[in-house]
Coordinates of C-alpha atoms and ligand atoms in Angstrom, one line a residue:
Chain A
M1 CA -15.1 11.3 34.3
S2 CA -16.8 14.6 33.8
S3 CA -19.9 14.8 31.6
V4 CA -18.0 16.7 29.0
G5 CA -15.3 14.1 29.0
T6 CA -17.9 11.4 28.7
L7 CA -19.5 13.2 25.8
L8 CA -16.2 13.7 23.9
D9 CA -14.4 10.5 24.5
H10 CA -17.4 8.2 24.4
P11 CA -19.6 9.4 21.6
S12 CA -21.6 6.2 21.9
H13 CA -22.8 7.5 25.3
T14 CA -24.5 10.5 23.7
D15 CA -28.0 10.3 22.5
P16 CA -27.6 8.4 19.2
A17 CA -30.4 10.4 17.5
L18 CA -28.6 13.7 18.4
H19 CA -25.4 12.3 17.3
K20 CA -26.7 11.2 14.0
Q21 CA -28.3 14.6 13.6
A22 CA -24.9 16.3 14.1
F23 CA -23.4 14.1 11.5
S24 CA -26.0 14.8 8.8
G25 CA -26.3 18.4 9.9
F26 CA -22.6 19.0 9.2
A27 CA -22.1 16.7 6.2
S28 CA -25.3 17.8 4.4
H29 CA -24.6 21.5 4.7
S30 CA -25.1 23.1 1.3
L31 CA -21.4 24.0 1.0
F32 CA -20.5 20.3 1.5
D33 CA -23.3 18.8 -0.6
Q34 CA -23.8 18.4 -4.3
P35 CA -21.5 20.8 -6.3
Q36 CA -21.9 22.0 -9.9
S37 CA -18.4 20.9 -11.0
F38 CA -15.4 18.7 -10.2
Y39 CA -13.5 21.9 -9.3
C40 CA -14.1 24.1 -6.4
D41 CA -14.0 27.8 -7.2
S42 CA -14.7 28.9 -3.7
P43 CA -12.5 28.1 -0.7
Y44 CA -15.8 27.3 1.2
V45 CA -17.2 24.7 -1.2
R46 CA -15.9 21.3 -0.2
P47 CA -18.2 18.4 -1.2
V48 CA -18.2 15.3 1.0
R49 CA -21.1 13.3 -0.6
P50 CA -23.5 13.3 2.3
Q51 CA -25.7 10.9 0.4
D52 CA -23.2 8.1 1.4
L53 CA -23.6 8.9 5.1
N54 CA -26.1 6.2 6.0
Q55 CA -24.0 3.4 4.4
L56 CA -20.9 4.4 6.4
D57 CA -20.1 3.6 10.0
F58 CA -17.7 5.9 11.8
G59 CA -18.2 4.2 15.2
H60 CA -15.2 1.8 14.8
V61 CA -11.5 2.3 14.4
L62 CA -10.2 1.6 10.9
T63 CA -7.3 -0.8 10.5
Q64 CA -4.3 0.2 8.4
A65 CA -5.6 -2.3 5.8
E66 CA -8.9 -0.5 5.6
L67 CA -7.6 2.9 4.7
D68 CA -8.8 2.4 1.2
Q69 CA -12.4 2.2 2.4
P70 CA -15.0 4.9 1.6
S71 CA -15.5 5.9 5.3
H72 CA -11.8 6.9 5.5
L73 CA -12.1 9.3 2.6
M74 CA -15.3 10.8 3.9
G75 CA -13.9 10.9 7.4
Q76 CA -10.8 12.8 6.3
R77 CA -12.8 15.2 4.1
L78 CA -15.2 16.0 7.0
L79 CA -12.3 16.4 9.4
L80 CA -10.5 18.9 7.2
N81 CA -13.7 20.9 6.9
I82 CA -14.0 20.9 10.7
Y83 CA -10.4 21.9 11.4
E84 CA -10.3 24.6 8.7
Q85 CA -13.3 26.4 10.2
D86 CA -10.6 27.7 12.6
L87 CA -8.5 29.2 9.7
V88 CA -9.2 32.3 7.7
F89 CA -9.8 31.8 4.0
L90 CA -10.6 34.6 1.6
P91 CA -10.7 33.9 -2.2
Q92 CA -7.6 35.2 -4.0
Q93 CA -8.9 35.1 -7.5
G94 CA -12.7 35.4 -7.7
K95 CA -15.1 37.6 -5.7
L96 CA -16.0 37.0 -2.1
A97 CA -19.5 35.3 -1.8
L98 CA -20.4 36.8 1.5
A99 CA -23.2 34.3 2.1
E100 CA -20.8 31.4 1.6
F101 CA -18.3 33.0 3.9
N102 CA -20.9 33.5 6.6
A103 CA -22.2 30.0 6.1
F104 CA -18.8 28.3 6.4
Y105 CA -18.0 29.9 9.7
D106 CA -21.6 29.6 11.0
E107 CA -21.9 28.9 14.7
D108 CA -24.3 26.0 14.4
L109 CA -22.1 24.4 11.7
R110 CA -19.1 24.7 14.0
R111 CA -21.0 23.1 16.9
A112 CA -22.1 20.2 14.7
G113 CA -18.5 19.7 13.6
A114 CA -17.2 19.9 17.2
A115 CA -19.7 17.2 18.2
I116 CA -18.6 14.7 15.5
R117 CA -14.9 15.5 15.5
P118 CA -13.8 13.0 18.3
E119 CA -15.5 10.1 16.7
L120 CA -14.0 11.0 13.3
E121 CA -10.5 11.3 14.8
R122 CA -10.8 7.9 16.4
H123 CA -12.1 6.4 13.2
V124 CA -9.3 7.6 11.0
F125 CA -6.3 7.9 13.3
G126 CA -7.1 5.2 15.9
W127 CA -5.1 2.7 13.9
L128 CA -1.9 4.5 14.7
D129 CA -2.2 3.3 18.3
E130 CA -2.0 -0.3 17.0
A131 CA 0.6 0.4 14.4
V132 CA 3.2 2.0 16.6
S133 CA 4.3 1.4 20.2
I134 CA 7.2 2.9 22.1
S135 CA 8.8 1.0 25.0
G136 CA 11.9 1.0 27.2
N137 CA 14.3 3.5 28.7
W138 CA 14.6 6.2 26.1
D139 CA 16.7 9.3 26.5
V140 CA 17.1 12.1 24.1
D141 CA 20.4 10.8 22.7
A142 CA 19.0 7.4 22.0
F143 CA 16.1 9.1 20.1
K144 CA 18.6 11.3 18.2
A145 CA 20.5 8.1 17.2
Y146 CA 17.3 6.5 16.1
A147 CA 16.1 9.6 14.2
D148 CA 19.6 9.9 12.5
E149 CA 19.4 6.3 11.3
V150 CA 15.9 6.9 9.9
L151 CA 16.9 10.1 8.1
D152 CA 20.1 8.6 6.9
K153 CA 18.1 5.8 5.3
I154 CA 15.9 8.3 3.5
A155 CA 19.0 10.2 2.3
R156 CA 20.5 6.9 1.0
T157 CA 17.4 5.5 -0.7
P158 CA 16.7 6.5 -4.2
S159 CA 13.5 8.6 -4.3
S160 CA 10.4 6.6 -5.2
L161 CA 8.7 9.8 -6.3
V162 CA 11.4 10.4 -8.9
E163 CA 11.1 6.8 -10.0
H164 CA 7.3 6.8 -10.3
I165 CA 7.1 10.1 -12.1
G166 CA 10.0 9.3 -14.4
Q167 CA 8.4 5.9 -15.3
S168 CA 4.9 7.2 -15.8
R169 CA 3.7 7.2 -19.4
D170 CA 2.8 10.9 -18.8
P171 CA 5.4 12.3 -16.3
A172 CA 4.0 15.9 -16.5
N173 CA 0.5 14.8 -15.5
A174 CA 1.8 12.4 -12.9
A175 CA 3.8 15.3 -11.4
R176 CA 0.6 17.5 -11.6
F177 CA -1.3 14.9 -9.7
F178 CA 1.5 14.9 -7.1
L179 CA 1.3 18.7 -6.8
I180 CA -2.5 18.4 -6.3
Q181 CA -1.9 16.1 -3.4
C182 CA 0.5 18.6 -1.8
A183 CA -1.9 21.6 -2.5
G184 CA -4.3 20.8 0.3
D185 CA -1.6 21.3 2.8
F186 CA 0.9 23.7 1.1
L187 CA -1.6 26.4 0.1
S188 CA -2.2 27.0 3.8
E189 CA 1.2 25.8 4.9
A190 CA 2.0 25.6 8.6
S191 CA -1.5 26.7 9.7
A192 CA -1.6 23.8 12.2
M193 CA 1.8 25.0 13.5
A194 CA 0.2 28.4 14.3
R195 CA -2.2 26.6 16.7
N196 CA 0.8 25.8 18.8
V197 CA 2.6 29.1 19.2
L198 CA 0.1 30.7 21.7
G199 CA 0.2 30.3 25.4
N200 CA 3.3 30.2 27.5
F201 CA 5.9 27.5 27.3
G202 CA 9.2 29.4 27.7
P203 CA 12.1 29.5 25.3
A204 CA 10.8 26.6 23.2
Q205 CA 7.9 28.8 22.3
S206 CA 10.2 31.4 20.8
E207 CA 11.9 28.7 18.8
L208 CA 8.7 27.4 17.3
F209 CA 7.7 31.0 16.6
K210 CA 10.9 31.5 14.5
I211 CA 10.0 28.4 12.4
L212 CA 6.6 29.8 11.9
I213 CA 8.0 33.2 10.8
D214 CA 10.1 31.4 8.1
E215 CA 7.0 29.6 6.9
Y216 CA 5.1 32.8 6.7
G217 CA 7.8 34.7 4.9
Y218 CA 8.8 37.3 7.5
G219 CA 5.7 39.4 6.7
V220 CA 6.7 39.6 3.0
P221 CA 3.9 38.0 0.8
Q222 CA 6.3 36.9 -2.0
K223 CA 8.4 35.0 0.6
K224 CA 5.5 33.1 2.1
H225 CA 5.9 29.5 1.4
S226 CA 2.3 29.2 0.3
V227 CA 2.7 32.0 -2.2
I228 CA 5.9 30.3 -3.6
F229 CA 3.8 27.2 -4.0
E230 CA 1.0 29.1 -5.8
S231 CA 3.4 30.3 -8.4
L232 CA 4.7 26.8 -8.9
L233 CA 1.2 25.5 -9.5
A234 CA 0.5 28.3 -12.0
Q235 CA 3.8 27.5 -13.9
C236 CA 2.7 23.8 -14.1
G237 CA -0.7 24.8 -15.6
L238 CA -2.6 24.3 -12.4
N239 CA -5.1 26.5 -10.6
S240 CA -3.7 27.8 -7.4
G241 CA -7.0 28.5 -5.7
V242 CA -7.3 27.0 -2.2
H243 CA -8.9 23.5 -2.5
Y244 CA -9.7 24.0 -6.2
Y245 CA -8.8 20.3 -6.6
W246 CA -10.5 19.3 -3.4
Q247 CA -12.2 16.3 -5.1
F248 CA -8.9 14.9 -6.2
Y249 CA -7.1 14.7 -2.8
T250 CA -6.6 11.1 -1.8
A251 CA -7.7 10.1 1.7
T252 CA -4.1 9.6 2.8
S253 CA -3.0 13.0 1.5
L254 CA -5.8 14.5 3.5
A255 CA -4.6 12.5 6.5
L256 CA -1.2 14.2 6.4
T257 CA -2.8 17.7 6.7
N258 CA -5.4 16.4 9.2
Y259 CA -2.8 14.7 11.4
F260 CA -1.1 18.0 12.2
H261 CA -4.5 19.6 13.0
Y262 CA -5.4 16.6 15.1
V263 CA -2.3 16.8 17.3
S264 CA -2.4 20.6 17.4
A265 CA -6.2 21.3 17.9
N266 CA -6.0 19.4 21.3
H267 CA -2.8 20.4 23.1
R268 CA -2.9 17.1 25.0
H269 CA -1.0 15.9 21.9
F270 CA 1.6 18.7 22.0
F271 CA 4.5 16.3 22.5
R272 CA 3.4 14.2 19.6
Y273 CA 3.2 17.4 17.6
L274 CA 6.8 18.1 18.3
G275 CA 7.9 14.7 17.2
A276 CA 5.9 14.9 14.0
L277 CA 7.2 18.4 13.3
F278 CA 10.8 17.2 13.7
Y279 CA 10.2 14.3 11.3
T280 CA 8.6 16.5 8.7
E281 CA 11.1 19.3 8.8
A282 CA 14.1 17.0 8.9
S283 CA 12.9 14.6 6.1
L284 CA 11.7 17.5 3.9
A285 CA 15.2 18.8 3.9
L286 CA 16.1 15.6 2.2
V287 CA 13.1 14.7 0.0
T288 CA 12.6 18.2 -1.5
R289 CA 15.8 17.7 -3.5
A290 CA 14.2 14.7 -5.1
Q291 CA 10.9 16.6 -5.5
A292 CA 12.8 19.3 -7.4
E293 CA 14.3 16.6 -9.6
A294 CA 10.9 15.1 -10.2
M295 CA 9.7 18.6 -11.4
R296 CA 12.7 18.8 -13.8
I297 CA 12.0 15.3 -15.2
A298 CA 8.3 16.2 -15.7
F299 CA 8.6 19.8 -17.0
G300 CA 12.2 20.3 -18.0
D301 CA 13.5 23.8 -17.3
T302 CA 10.2 25.5 -18.0
V303 CA 9.3 25.3 -14.3
G304 CA 11.1 26.9 -11.4
T305 CA 11.8 24.7 -8.5
L306 CA 12.1 27.5 -5.9
Y307 CA 9.5 26.0 -3.7
F308 CA 11.5 22.8 -3.3
D309 CA 14.9 24.5 -3.3
E310 CA 13.7 26.8 -0.5
H311 CA 12.7 23.8 1.6
A312 CA 15.9 21.9 0.8
H313 CA 17.7 24.9 2.3
I314 CA 15.5 26.1 5.2
D315 CA 14.3 22.8 6.4
V316 CA 17.9 21.7 7.2
H317 CA 17.7 24.6 9.7
H318 CA 14.2 23.7 10.8
G319 CA 15.1 20.1 11.4
K320 CA 18.0 21.1 13.5
M321 CA 16.0 23.8 15.3
A322 CA 13.1 21.3 16.0
F323 CA 15.6 18.9 17.6
E324 CA 18.2 21.0 19.3
Q325 CA 16.1 24.1 20.3
L326 CA 12.8 22.5 20.8
I327 CA 12.9 18.8 21.6
R328 CA 16.2 18.6 23.5
P329 CA 15.4 21.6 25.9
V330 CA 11.8 20.5 26.4
V331 CA 13.0 17.0 27.4
A332 CA 15.7 18.5 29.6
H333 CA 13.1 20.7 31.3
Y334 CA 10.1 18.4 31.6
G335 CA 11.9 15.1 31.9
K336 CA 12.0 11.8 30.0
Q337 CA 8.3 11.3 30.6
V338 CA 7.5 13.4 27.5
L339 CA 9.8 11.4 25.2
P340 CA 7.5 8.5 24.4
D341 CA 4.9 10.9 22.9
I342 CA 7.6 12.8 21.0
I343 CA 8.9 9.6 19.5
R344 CA 5.4 8.4 18.8
G345 CA 4.7 11.6 16.8
F346 CA 7.9 11.2 14.8
E347 CA 7.1 7.6 14.0
E348 CA 3.4 8.2 13.3
F349 CA 4.0 10.9 10.8
R350 CA 6.7 8.9 9.1
L351 CA 4.2 6.0 8.7
L352 CA 1.5 8.4 7.4
Q353 CA 3.9 9.8 4.9
D354 CA 4.8 6.3 3.7
V355 CA 1.1 5.3 3.4
A356 CA 0.3 8.5 1.5
D357 CA 3.2 8.0 -0.9
A358 CA 2.0 4.4 -1.6
E359 CA -1.5 5.7 -2.3
L360 CA -0.2 8.4 -4.6
F361 CA 1.9 5.9 -6.6
A362 CA -1.0 3.5 -6.9
H363 CA -3.2 6.3 -8.4
I364 CA -0.4 7.3 -10.9
A365 CA -0.2 3.6 -11.9
W366 CA -3.9 3.3 -12.4
H367 CA -4.1 6.5 -14.4
D368 CA -1.3 5.1 -16.6
Q369 CA -3.4 1.9 -17.1
L370 CA -6.5 3.9 -18.0
A371 CA -4.5 5.8 -20.7
D372 CA -4.3 2.4 -22.5
W373 CA -8.0 1.8 -22.2
Q374 CA -9.6 0.2 -25.3
P375 CA -13.2 -1.0 -25.7
Q376 CA -13.3 -4.7 -24.8
P377 CA -16.1 -7.3 -24.5
V378 CA -17.6 -7.1 -21.0
P379 CA -16.1 -9.9 -18.9
P380 CA -18.4 -12.5 -17.3
Q381 CA -19.6 -11.4 -14.0
P382 CA -19.4 -13.6 -10.9
A383 CA -22.7 -15.3 -10.1
G384 CA -24.6 -13.7 -7.3
A385 CA -22.3 -10.7 -7.1
P386 CA -24.1 -7.6 -5.7
S387 CA -24.8 -5.2 -8.5
H388 CA -26.6 -1.8 -8.7
T389 CA -28.0 0.0 -11.7
F390 CA -28.2 3.8 -11.8
H391 CA -30.3 6.0 -14.1
E392 CA -29.2 9.6 -14.5
C393 CA -29.7 12.6 -16.7
R394 CA -27.5 15.0 -18.6
D395 CA -24.9 16.8 -16.4
D396 CA -25.7 14.7 -13.3
L397 CA -22.4 14.7 -11.5
S398 CA -21.2 12.1 -9.1
V399 CA -18.7 13.7 -6.7
T400 CA -15.4 11.7 -6.6
H401 CA -15.4 8.8 -4.2
V402 CA -13.9 5.3 -3.7
H403 CA -15.4 1.9 -3.4
G404 CA -14.6 -0.6 -0.7
A405 CA -14.3 -3.4 -3.3
T406 CA -13.0 -3.7 -6.9
E407 CA -15.9 -3.0 -9.2
L408 CA -17.0 -3.6 -12.8
F409 CA -18.5 -0.4 -14.2
V410 CA -20.6 -1.0 -17.3
V411 CA -22.6 1.7 -19.2
D412 CA -25.9 0.2 -20.3
K413 CA -27.4 3.1 -22.2
G414 CA -26.2 6.6 -23.1
T415 CA -22.8 8.1 -22.4
L416 CA -20.9 9.4 -19.5
K417 CA -17.5 10.7 -18.6
L418 CA -15.5 8.8 -15.9
V419 CA -13.3 11.3 -14.1
C420 CA -10.3 9.9 -12.3
S421 CA -8.1 12.9 -12.2
P422 CA -8.2 16.3 -13.9
F423 CA -6.0 14.6 -16.6
T424 CA -7.5 11.1 -16.7
Q425 CA -11.0 11.0 -18.0
L426 CA -12.7 8.3 -20.1
E427 CA -15.7 8.8 -22.3
L428 CA -17.8 5.6 -22.0
G429 CA -20.7 4.6 -24.2
A430 CA -23.3 1.9 -24.1
G431 CA -21.8 -1.5 -23.8
Q432 CA -18.4 -0.2 -22.6
H433 CA -16.9 -1.0 -19.3
V434 CA -14.0 -0.3 -17.0
V435 CA -12.8 -2.0 -13.9
I436 CA -12.4 0.3 -10.9
P437 CA -10.0 -1.1 -8.3
R438 CA -10.8 -0.8 -4.7
G439 CA -9.8 2.5 -3.2
M440 CA -9.2 4.4 -6.5
L441 CA -10.7 7.9 -6.6
H442 CA -13.2 8.5 -9.4
G443 CA -16.4 10.4 -10.2
S444 CA -18.6 10.7 -13.2
V445 CA -20.7 13.1 -15.2
I446 CA -23.5 12.2 -17.6
T447 CA -23.0 13.4 -21.2
A448 CA -26.2 12.1 -22.8
E449 CA -29.9 13.1 -22.1
H450 CA -30.2 9.8 -20.2
C451 CA -27.7 7.3 -19.1
S452 CA -27.8 4.1 -17.1
Y453 CA -24.9 2.2 -15.8
T454 CA -24.4 -0.9 -13.7
V455 CA -21.8 -1.4 -11.0
T456 CA -21.0 -5.0 -9.9
S457 CA -18.7 -5.9 -7.1
L458 CA -15.9 -8.3 -8.3
E459 CA -14.9 -9.1 -4.7
H460 CA -17.9 -10.1 -2.8
A461 CA -19.4 -12.8 -5.0
A462 CA -22.0 -14.8 -3.0
Chain B
M1 CA 25.0 4.0 19.4
K2 CA 23.5 1.3 17.2
I3 CA 20.0 0.8 15.8
T4 CA 18.9 -2.7 15.1
T5 CA 15.6 -3.5 13.2
L6 CA 14.2 -7.0 13.2
P7 CA 10.9 -8.7 12.5
L8 CA 9.1 -9.1 15.8
D9 CA 8.6 -12.8 15.2
S10 CA 12.2 -13.5 14.5
F11 CA 13.4 -13.6 18.1
N12 CA 12.2 -13.4 21.7
S13 CA 15.7 -13.4 23.4
L14 CA 18.8 -11.4 22.9
E15 CA 22.2 -10.7 24.2
V16 CA 23.8 -7.2 24.0
G17 CA 27.4 -7.4 25.0
A18 CA 27.3 -9.4 28.2
R19 CA 23.7 -8.5 29.1
R20 CA 20.6 -10.6 28.3
Y21 CA 17.2 -9.4 27.4
F22 CA 13.9 -11.0 26.5
V23 CA 10.7 -9.7 24.8
L24 CA 8.0 -9.2 27.3
Q25 CA 4.6 -8.5 25.9
N26 CA 2.9 -5.6 27.7
G27 CA -0.5 -5.6 26.1
A28 CA 0.1 -4.7 22.5
K29 CA 3.5 -3.3 23.4
P30 CA 6.6 -5.4 23.2
V31 CA 9.2 -4.5 25.9
I32 CA 12.8 -5.6 25.5
A33 CA 13.3 -6.3 29.2
P34 CA 16.5 -7.4 31.1
S35 CA 16.5 -11.1 31.8
E36 CA 18.4 -10.7 35.1
C37 CA 16.4 -10.4 38.3
P38 CA 17.6 -7.3 40.3
H39 CA 17.5 -9.4 43.5
R40 CA 20.0 -12.2 43.0
G41 CA 20.2 -12.4 39.3
G42 CA 17.5 -15.0 38.8
P43 CA 16.0 -15.7 35.3
L44 CA 13.2 -13.1 35.0
N45 CA 12.5 -14.2 31.5
L46 CA 11.3 -17.5 33.0
G47 CA 9.0 -15.7 35.5
R48 CA 5.2 -15.8 35.5
R49 CA 2.6 -13.1 35.4
A50 CA 0.6 -12.0 38.4
A51 CA -1.9 -9.3 39.3
C52 CA -3.8 -9.4 36.0
A53 CA -0.5 -9.5 34.1
A54 CA 0.6 -6.2 35.7
K55 CA 3.5 -7.9 37.5
L56 CA 6.2 -10.4 36.8
V57 CA 7.2 -12.9 39.5
C58 CA 10.8 -14.1 39.5
P59 CA 10.9 -18.0 39.7
W60 CA 13.8 -17.9 42.3
H61 CA 12.4 -16.0 45.4
D62 CA 9.0 -15.0 44.1
N63 CA 9.7 -11.2 44.1
A64 CA 6.9 -9.6 42.0
Y65 CA 8.0 -6.6 39.9
P66 CA 5.5 -4.3 38.2
I67 CA 5.9 -4.4 34.5
H68 CA 6.2 -0.6 34.3
S69 CA 9.2 -0.7 36.6
I70 CA 10.8 -3.5 34.6
E71 CA 10.2 -1.3 31.5
R72 CA 12.4 1.4 33.0
G73 CA 15.4 -0.8 32.5
A74 CA 14.3 -2.0 29.1
L75 CA 16.1 -1.2 25.8
P76 CA 14.6 1.8 24.1
A77 CA 12.4 0.3 21.4
I78 CA 9.9 1.2 18.7
R79 CA 7.5 -1.3 17.2
R80 CA 6.2 -0.3 13.8
G81 CA 3.7 -2.9 12.6
D82 CA 5.5 -6.2 12.9
Q83 CA 9.0 -4.8 13.0
I84 CA 10.9 -3.7 16.1
S85 CA 13.8 -1.3 16.2
F86 CA 15.9 -0.9 19.3
V87 CA 18.9 1.3 20.4
T88 CA 22.0 -0.2 22.0
A89 CA 25.6 0.8 22.5
N90 CA 28.0 -0.4 19.9
E91 CA 28.1 -3.9 21.2
D92 CA 27.7 -7.3 19.6
I93 CA 24.1 -8.4 19.5
R94 CA 22.9 -12.0 19.3
V95 CA 19.3 -13.0 19.0
W96 CA 17.5 -16.3 19.3
T97 CA 14.1 -17.8 20.1
E98 CA 13.4 -20.0 23.1
M99 CA 10.4 -21.3 25.0
L100 CA 9.2 -18.4 27.2
P101 CA 6.0 -19.2 29.1
V102 CA 5.8 -15.7 30.3
N103 CA 4.0 -14.4 27.3
Q104 CA 1.5 -17.2 27.0
R105 CA -2.1 -16.1 27.3
D106 CA -3.8 -17.4 30.3
S107 CA -6.5 -16.3 32.7
A108 CA -4.0 -14.0 34.3
C109 CA -6.5 -12.2 36.6
E110 CA -7.3 -15.1 38.8
D111 CA -4.1 -15.0 40.8
A112 CA -4.4 -11.3 41.6
Ligands
FES1 S1 16.7 -13.7 42.2 FE1 14.7 -13.0 41.6 S2 13.6 -13.0 43.4 FE2 15.6 -13.5 44.0
FE2_2 FE1 -18.2 4.9 -8.3

């Protein structure tokens, strides 16, 4: 293997000190370090909590059961920052901070990102190799039959999104939290697709280009899917700035966006990309109907559902185009050898979507529970459980994060605000506590001159 | 065409119409391979591994088939976690479990 290959595929072979330096050089960049607020006013400000870096190990492959671990969230945040250095972002609302713009696209920062990217991809996506395997004598019609069965099942199954938003004690905020999960992707919709339209791959290239043109609104800004989504956000009372809600993306929502960059940034995965594209276009044609319904349940008629209606319409075409004009001709031309990767992409993205839905619903359920929060006596703590006490000052902000174990969070002195979503926030005073389940996104900000709080693991009692 | 989805641990043998198949473990990948030996129809499902598990040896006349060439005749299948889906023609399908030494872990590289 060439030295470049060795470097990229076996990060452990590189000088560990240099490698560590690349990690902290990227993650500790001022744009990704401590912010002033839970909301990101600039498209270049994307906090990742570099202070957690030395407790996390990216050198192993996460299992599916470990996706609720802190290194998954940080890995996905880092990856999106790396991938999006390839995209152009300019603020649509505020002024352009030229120093931030220059810093985000800085050559050294890009180099550091490129050095850590393969290890991060392996860490957060390696589990898919274990989770899915393709075998046997596939042909394009067998795949079509399989895909039809999968899509048919989606069409026949009542939408769990509609169910969870409808049953939430606050459907409007549950729906807003859902829209925030979409925003990371939809506000720069189909950017990963654009990575795949250059080069020369014959008629299929032109088909992909047509899908891209639809996504980008035929050169008319108001028709651009991302612009339609911006106006939906505004109607729902949300900020439509790119990554304004960066800190409230779940790790598995980030994974959906990152997967498309992952299989598009390195064209070795092009056939996986085609399968994933087909799944997403064909399934969106079905689920956007339910998403429009969820919007109506949450907001009544005050909110237009053009974004979802547009997709319910155009994605029927895109699903068909992705299969009949892209996959079928590509397999006819290049042979059955490319089918396993196409099927793999289809199945992997389907799995990622299911996992992201489950994490979203778990967060909505937790936010509902917190809405019932009442001061209670602090429960007895397991003997020998590891616990840490923190002392902080007014306005100290802890960027949102997750814990690898369920934790008891007790305020010892002063007051703070626990922030679990833009709509779920608890004011906690001395003696008050809350249990933070493993993998649930939260941050905090101190609201007294001084505050101390103690966090005790409820899972790893000695 | 027909799609069947089953828990992986619920069967290791099946019959689709008149043809028999068995689940052959190829590393982490389950392959639904034809049980009939292409030579004289011997029971490939009762074969043994050779060449570091890369080949399957038919018990009748000891022909050794590379697993990847056996896979070319296998049913199109997707494993997703502990479920497997496979595509067949619209034929009757019967599944069962029997003793198949072929997937037992042993020091397969010694007989290379
Ligand atoms: S029948 Fe299998 S080797 Fe002859
Ligand atoms: Fe915390």
